[in-house]
Amino acid sequence: MAQAKAAVIRSDLDIVIARTLARDTAKALGFGAIDQARIATAVSELARNIFLYAGSGSVTVREIEKSGRKGIEIVCEDQGPGIANLDLAMQDGFTTSRGMGMGLPGAKRLMDQFEVKTKEGEGTTITCSKWRA
Amino acid sequence: MNSLRIPILKIGDVLIASIQIALHDASAVQFKDDLLQKIHDTKARGVIIDLTAIDVVDSFIGRMIADIAAMSGLMGARVVLTGLQPAVAITLVELGLELTGVLTALNLEKGLAVMQRQTDQAEESSDGTG
Ligand SMILES: Nc1ncnc2c1ncn2[C@@H]1O[C@H](COP(=O)(O)OP(=O)(O)OP(=O)(O)O)[C@@H](O)[C@H]1O
Ligand SMILES: [Mg+2]
């Protein structure tokens, strides 16, 4: 299995680097153009949240396989403030930054699996994946 | 870091901007400011933003486009988006961004035609009242 690749998120330029890494990996794994766009867009949202709310963190992309099926897994990790109310944060339109509140719910819709682990004062880890058709 | 500016061309009373680079947040904000300033300076009646080369429109860029459309409208200029890739259009809707009220056209040429029609209609209706 291919090695995981990581992008450090420290600035808005790193958001572009992270989503390009995700797209390139998805393409190499044989995902079609629409799935590549879905994956890159989800990573863009999650990486921006890291930059905006935690200041810094990382995005790790790797290939996964389950009963002969190939997929991509993305782990977005930060040691920021954590998400105070996750149920609320997952709702369309909820924002604490005058954003559109589309990032988390939108990224969830774009991926097949989406899991958030967060603790106030400790940080947030979002693991999401998508399987190849 | 100094970001690359997106060139904005003027043809008649239409401004045309073709985004050829992956936009990071700062360059997107810069583009919005540049474009609105140029609409003001040139009194343009229309703006075409060509996204043929763009492969990701996330909530940030989506909001920027919606903002540009709303603010341009207030200044009397219509916005037409051209060249939206199918994958980008699908992803936008799934993300939850509908970009309602923003005109779109398949490519630059069709975008100019849409713009022309809009301008003609505006002129006809203002003739009618005269
Ligand atoms: N990594 C994170 N650390 C701390 N808080 C977060 C993190 N990610 C999201 N949040 C919180 O969850 C809220 C919802 O996030 P979401 O991405 O859905 O919307 P947004 O960032 O506010 O707006 P948009 O993404 O549409 O521009 C944020 O406003 C923020 O309060
Ligand atoms: Mg967000």
XYZ file of N, CA, C and O in Angstrom, chain A residues 32-119:
352
model
N -12.671 9.256 -10.567
C -13.076 10.060 -11.714
C -13.056 11.549 -11.390
O -12.855 11.943 -10.245
N -13.286 12.362 -12.428
C -13.158 13.822 -12.294
C -14.100 14.394 -11.229
O -13.722 15.294 -10.475
N -15.321 13.869 -11.155
C -16.282 14.435 -10.218
C -15.891 14.096 -8.776
O -15.916 14.941 -7.894
N -15.481 12.838 -8.561
C -15.020 12.465 -7.217
C -13.755 13.221 -6.831
O -13.590 13.613 -5.674
N -12.866 13.435 -7.787
C -11.662 14.226 -7.499
C -12.060 15.620 -7.000
O -11.492 16.130 -6.039
N -13.048 16.216 -7.658
C -13.493 17.557 -7.255
C -14.145 17.518 -5.871
O -13.930 18.406 -5.044
N -14.941 16.455 -5.624
C -15.577 16.321 -4.304
C -14.525 16.233 -3.201
O -14.601 16.906 -2.176
N -13.540 15.368 -3.425
C -12.501 15.131 -2.413
C -11.675 16.397 -2.190
O -11.429 16.810 -1.049
N -11.280 17.051 -3.279
C -10.467 18.269 -3.164
C -11.244 19.374 -2.447
O -10.681 20.118 -1.638
N -12.551 19.451 -2.729
C -13.357 20.504 -2.115
C -13.541 20.240 -0.623
O -13.440 21.159 0.204
N -13.789 18.974 -0.259
C -13.929 18.626 1.164
C -12.647 18.971 1.912
O -12.683 19.580 2.992
N -11.503 18.625 1.331
C -10.214 18.918 1.985
C -10.005 20.426 2.102
O -9.508 20.921 3.117
N -10.410 21.155 1.088
C -10.288 22.610 1.129
C -11.059 23.174 2.327
O -10.568 24.030 3.060
N -12.279 22.671 2.536
C -13.095 23.134 3.666
C -12.445 22.804 5.010
O -12.383 23.641 5.901
N -11.990 21.559 5.129
C -11.452 21.123 6.427
C -10.117 21.799 6.729
O -9.840 22.172 7.868
N -9.300 21.964 5.685
C -8.010 22.636 5.873
C -8.220 24.101 6.241
O -7.510 24.650 7.080
N -9.228 24.723 5.621
C -9.483 26.124 5.965
C -9.961 26.242 7.403
O -9.585 27.173 8.118
N -10.774 25.311 7.847
C -11.216 25.345 9.245
C -10.019 25.245 10.195
O -9.963 25.951 11.202
N -9.060 24.375 9.856
C -7.850 24.257 10.688
C -7.153 25.619 10.755
O -6.826 26.123 11.825
N -6.956 26.215 9.586
C -6.249 27.500 9.509
C -7.003 28.586 10.286
O -6.414 29.335 11.064
N -8.330 28.630 10.104
C -9.127 29.696 10.723
C -9.290 29.533 12.228
O -9.182 30.484 12.972
N -9.582 28.301 12.650
C -10.014 28.127 14.042
C -8.913 27.584 14.945
O -8.962 27.781 16.149
N -7.953 26.855 14.370
C -6.899 26.285 15.209
C -5.555 26.955 14.942
O -4.623 26.806 15.725
N -5.445 27.674 13.844
C -4.185 28.343 13.510
C -3.253 27.444 12.717
O -2.690 27.850 11.725
N -3.104 26.207 13.170
C -2.254 25.285 12.425
C -2.677 23.846 12.692
O -3.425 23.569 13.632
N -2.173 22.968 11.853
C -2.515 21.556 11.979
C -1.983 20.812 10.778
O -1.062 21.279 10.104
N -2.586 19.650 10.499
C -2.085 18.887 9.351
C -3.207 18.127 8.648
O -4.254 17.834 9.237
N -2.950 17.845 7.384
C -3.864 17.027 6.586
C -3.057 15.849 6.047
O -2.033 16.039 5.397
N -3.493 14.633 6.367
C -2.785 13.441 5.906
C -3.683 12.647 4.969
O -4.855 12.423 5.263
N -3.121 12.256 3.849
C -3.904 11.561 2.822
C -3.299 10.179 2.603
O -2.083 10.048 2.459
N -4.135 9.142 2.606
C -3.580 7.825 2.295
C -4.590 6.926 1.587
O -5.797 7.157 1.638
N -4.034 5.930 0.953
C -4.846 4.943 0.247
C -5.369 3.924 1.260
O -4.663 3.539 2.185
N -6.612 3.491 1.085
C -7.143 2.429 1.934
C -7.732 1.329 1.044
O -8.037 1.560 -0.132
N -7.871 0.154 1.630
C -8.422 -0.952 0.872
C -9.247 -1.833 1.791
O -8.864 -2.093 2.928
N -10.414 -2.249 1.306
C -11.262 -3.111 2.119
C -11.986 -4.074 1.177
O -12.621 -3.632 0.231
N -11.879 -5.322 1.448
C -12.418 -6.398 0.600
C -12.293 -6.067 -0.893
O -13.268 -6.054 -1.634
N -11.050 -5.790 -1.275
C -10.741 -5.586 -2.679
C -11.127 -4.227 -3.222
O -10.844 -3.904 -4.372
N -11.756 -3.394 -2.391
C -12.176 -2.075 -2.850
C -11.173 -1.019 -2.415
O -10.728 -1.013 -1.279
N -10.848 -0.127 -3.342
C -9.869 0.913 -3.026
C -10.558 2.215 -2.660
O -11.633 2.530 -3.166
N -9.895 2.936 -1.776
C -10.447 4.232 -1.403
C -9.365 5.180 -0.936
O -8.177 4.871 -0.982
N -9.814 6.343 -0.508
C -8.887 7.352 -0.003
C -9.347 7.772 1.385
O -10.548 7.884 1.642
N -8.370 7.915 2.284
C -8.702 8.370 3.632
C -7.944 9.652 3.930
O -6.757 9.772 3.622
N -8.644 10.590 4.512
C -8.036 11.886 4.825
C -8.232 12.173 6.302
O -9.337 12.081 6.827
N -7.111 12.475 6.967
C -7.172 12.812 8.389
C -6.747 14.267 8.564
O -5.656 14.657 8.164
N -7.654 15.066 9.142
C -7.365 16.482 9.380
C -7.274 16.696 10.884
O -8.233 16.431 11.607
N -6.121 17.143 11.311
C -5.833 17.148 12.740
C -5.345 18.508 13.202
O -4.524 19.144 12.531
N -5.850 18.947 14.359
C -5.282 20.170 14.946
C -5.336 20.098 16.464
O -6.062 19.293 17.032
N -4.511 20.931 17.080
C -4.509 21.034 18.542
C -5.106 22.376 18.959
O -4.640 23.016 19.885
N -6.151 22.763 18.245
C -6.792 24.060 18.493
C -7.802 23.983 19.630
O -7.726 23.092 20.481
N -8.767 24.903 19.626
C -9.715 25.034 20.742
C -10.772 23.929 20.798
O -11.475 23.809 21.799
N -10.874 23.113 19.752
C -11.938 22.114 19.721
C -13.262 22.755 19.340
O -13.377 23.978 19.292
N -14.246 21.916 19.038
C -15.559 22.430 18.630
C -16.507 22.296 19.820
O -16.772 21.186 20.297
N -16.996 23.445 20.290
C -17.779 23.464 21.531
C -19.059 22.632 21.407
O -19.350 21.806 22.259
N -19.815 22.854 20.341
C -21.065 22.113 20.165
C -21.071 21.464 18.784
O -21.428 22.084 17.792
N -20.683 20.197 18.759
C -20.486 19.522 17.462
C -21.798 19.361 16.694
O -21.829 19.538 15.481
N -22.888 19.033 17.417
C -24.175 18.865 16.734
C -24.561 20.139 15.978
O -25.014 20.088 14.838
N -24.336 21.256 16.638
C -24.654 22.543 16.034
C -23.719 22.820 14.852
O -24.151 23.258 13.787
N -22.435 22.547 15.057
C -21.429 22.841 14.025
C -21.683 22.032 12.753
O -21.338 22.465 11.659
N -22.313 20.861 12.904
C -22.579 20.009 11.740
C -23.822 20.446 10.974
O -24.150 19.871 9.945
N -24.529 21.451 11.500
C -25.743 21.895 10.807
C -25.410 22.929 9.730
O -24.559 23.786 9.920
N -26.142 22.853 8.624
C -25.994 23.842 7.555
C -26.241 25.230 8.120
O -27.236 25.463 8.795
N -25.313 26.126 7.856
C -25.542 27.521 8.206
C -25.033 27.937 9.569
O -25.034 29.116 9.896
N -24.543 26.971 10.384
C -24.018 27.378 11.687
C -22.573 27.835 11.562
O -21.718 27.117 11.064
N -22.299 29.051 12.021
C -20.932 29.572 11.955
C -20.642 30.459 13.146
O -21.542 31.099 13.684
N -19.384 30.443 13.581
C -18.983 31.386 14.627
C -18.088 32.472 14.029
O -17.501 33.254 14.740
N -17.965 32.466 12.690
C -17.001 33.390 12.078
C -17.597 34.165 10.920
O -16.871 34.636 10.057
N -18.889 34.306 10.881
C -19.557 34.955 9.756
C -19.208 34.294 8.424
O -19.138 34.932 7.382
N -18.919 32.992 8.478
C -18.786 32.207 7.256
C -20.188 31.826 6.813
O -21.177 32.400 7.289
N -20.287 30.845 5.941
C -21.613 30.410 5.525
C -22.066 29.190 6.318
O -23.185 28.725 6.157
N -21.169 28.648 7.132
C -21.529 27.470 7.900
C -21.774 26.259 7.024
O -22.543 25.355 7.359
N -21.098 26.229 5.886
C -21.286 25.141 4.923
C -20.151 24.128 4.987
O -20.274 23.031 4.447
N -19.035 24.501 5.588
C -17.814 23.691 5.495
C -17.976 22.271 6.017
O -17.777 21.301 5.268
N -18.345 22.121 7.283
C -18.442 20.783 7.876
C -19.575 19.956 7.261
O -19.340 18.838 6.797
N -20.829 20.469 7.254
C -21.900 19.657 6.655
C -21.666 19.378 5.170
O -21.968 18.293 4.680
N -21.113 20.364 4.474
C -20.841 20.189 3.045
C -19.788 19.119 2.815
O -19.962 18.230 1.974
N -18.695 19.180 3.575
C -17.621 18.191 3.427
C -18.162 16.793 3.730
O -17.805 15.821 3.065
N -19.044 16.699 4.713
C -19.634 15.404 5.048
C -20.437 14.852 3.874
O -20.363 13.664 3.555
N -21.206 15.720 3.227
C -21.999 15.278 2.068
C -21.112 14.826 0.908
O -21.484 13.953 0.131
N -19.948 15.440 0.792
C -19.083 15.135 -0.350
C -18.305 13.834 -0.168
O -17.798 13.274 -1.130
N -18.182 13.363 1.084
C -17.410 12.158 1.359
C -18.360 11.000 1.699
O -19.536 11.206 1.933
N -17.819 9.765 1.730
C -18.659 8.608 2.084
C -18.736 8.404 3.596
O -19.776 8.037 4.134
N -17.583 8.553 4.254
C -17.558 8.432 5.714
C -16.967 9.697 6.296
O -16.073 10.306 5.688
N -17.446 10.054 7.473
C -17.021 11.325 8.062
C -17.142 11.210 9.570
O -18.228 11.008 10.100
N -16.005 11.300 10.253
C -16.031 11.130 11.704
C -15.257 12.253 12.382
O -14.116 12.538 12.022
N -15.886 12.880 13.354
C -15.237 13.991 14.052
C -14.961 13.591 15.497
O -15.851 13.103 16.188
N -13.719 13.788 15.919
C -13.384 13.648 17.336
C -12.887 15.006 17.785
O -11.939 15.554 17.217
N -13.538 15.553 18.794
C -13.116 16.884 19.223
C -13.271 17.025 20.722
O -14.159 16.411 21.328
N -12.355 17.776 21.317
C -12.446 18.012 22.744
C -12.043 19.453 23.005
O -11.008 19.913 22.517
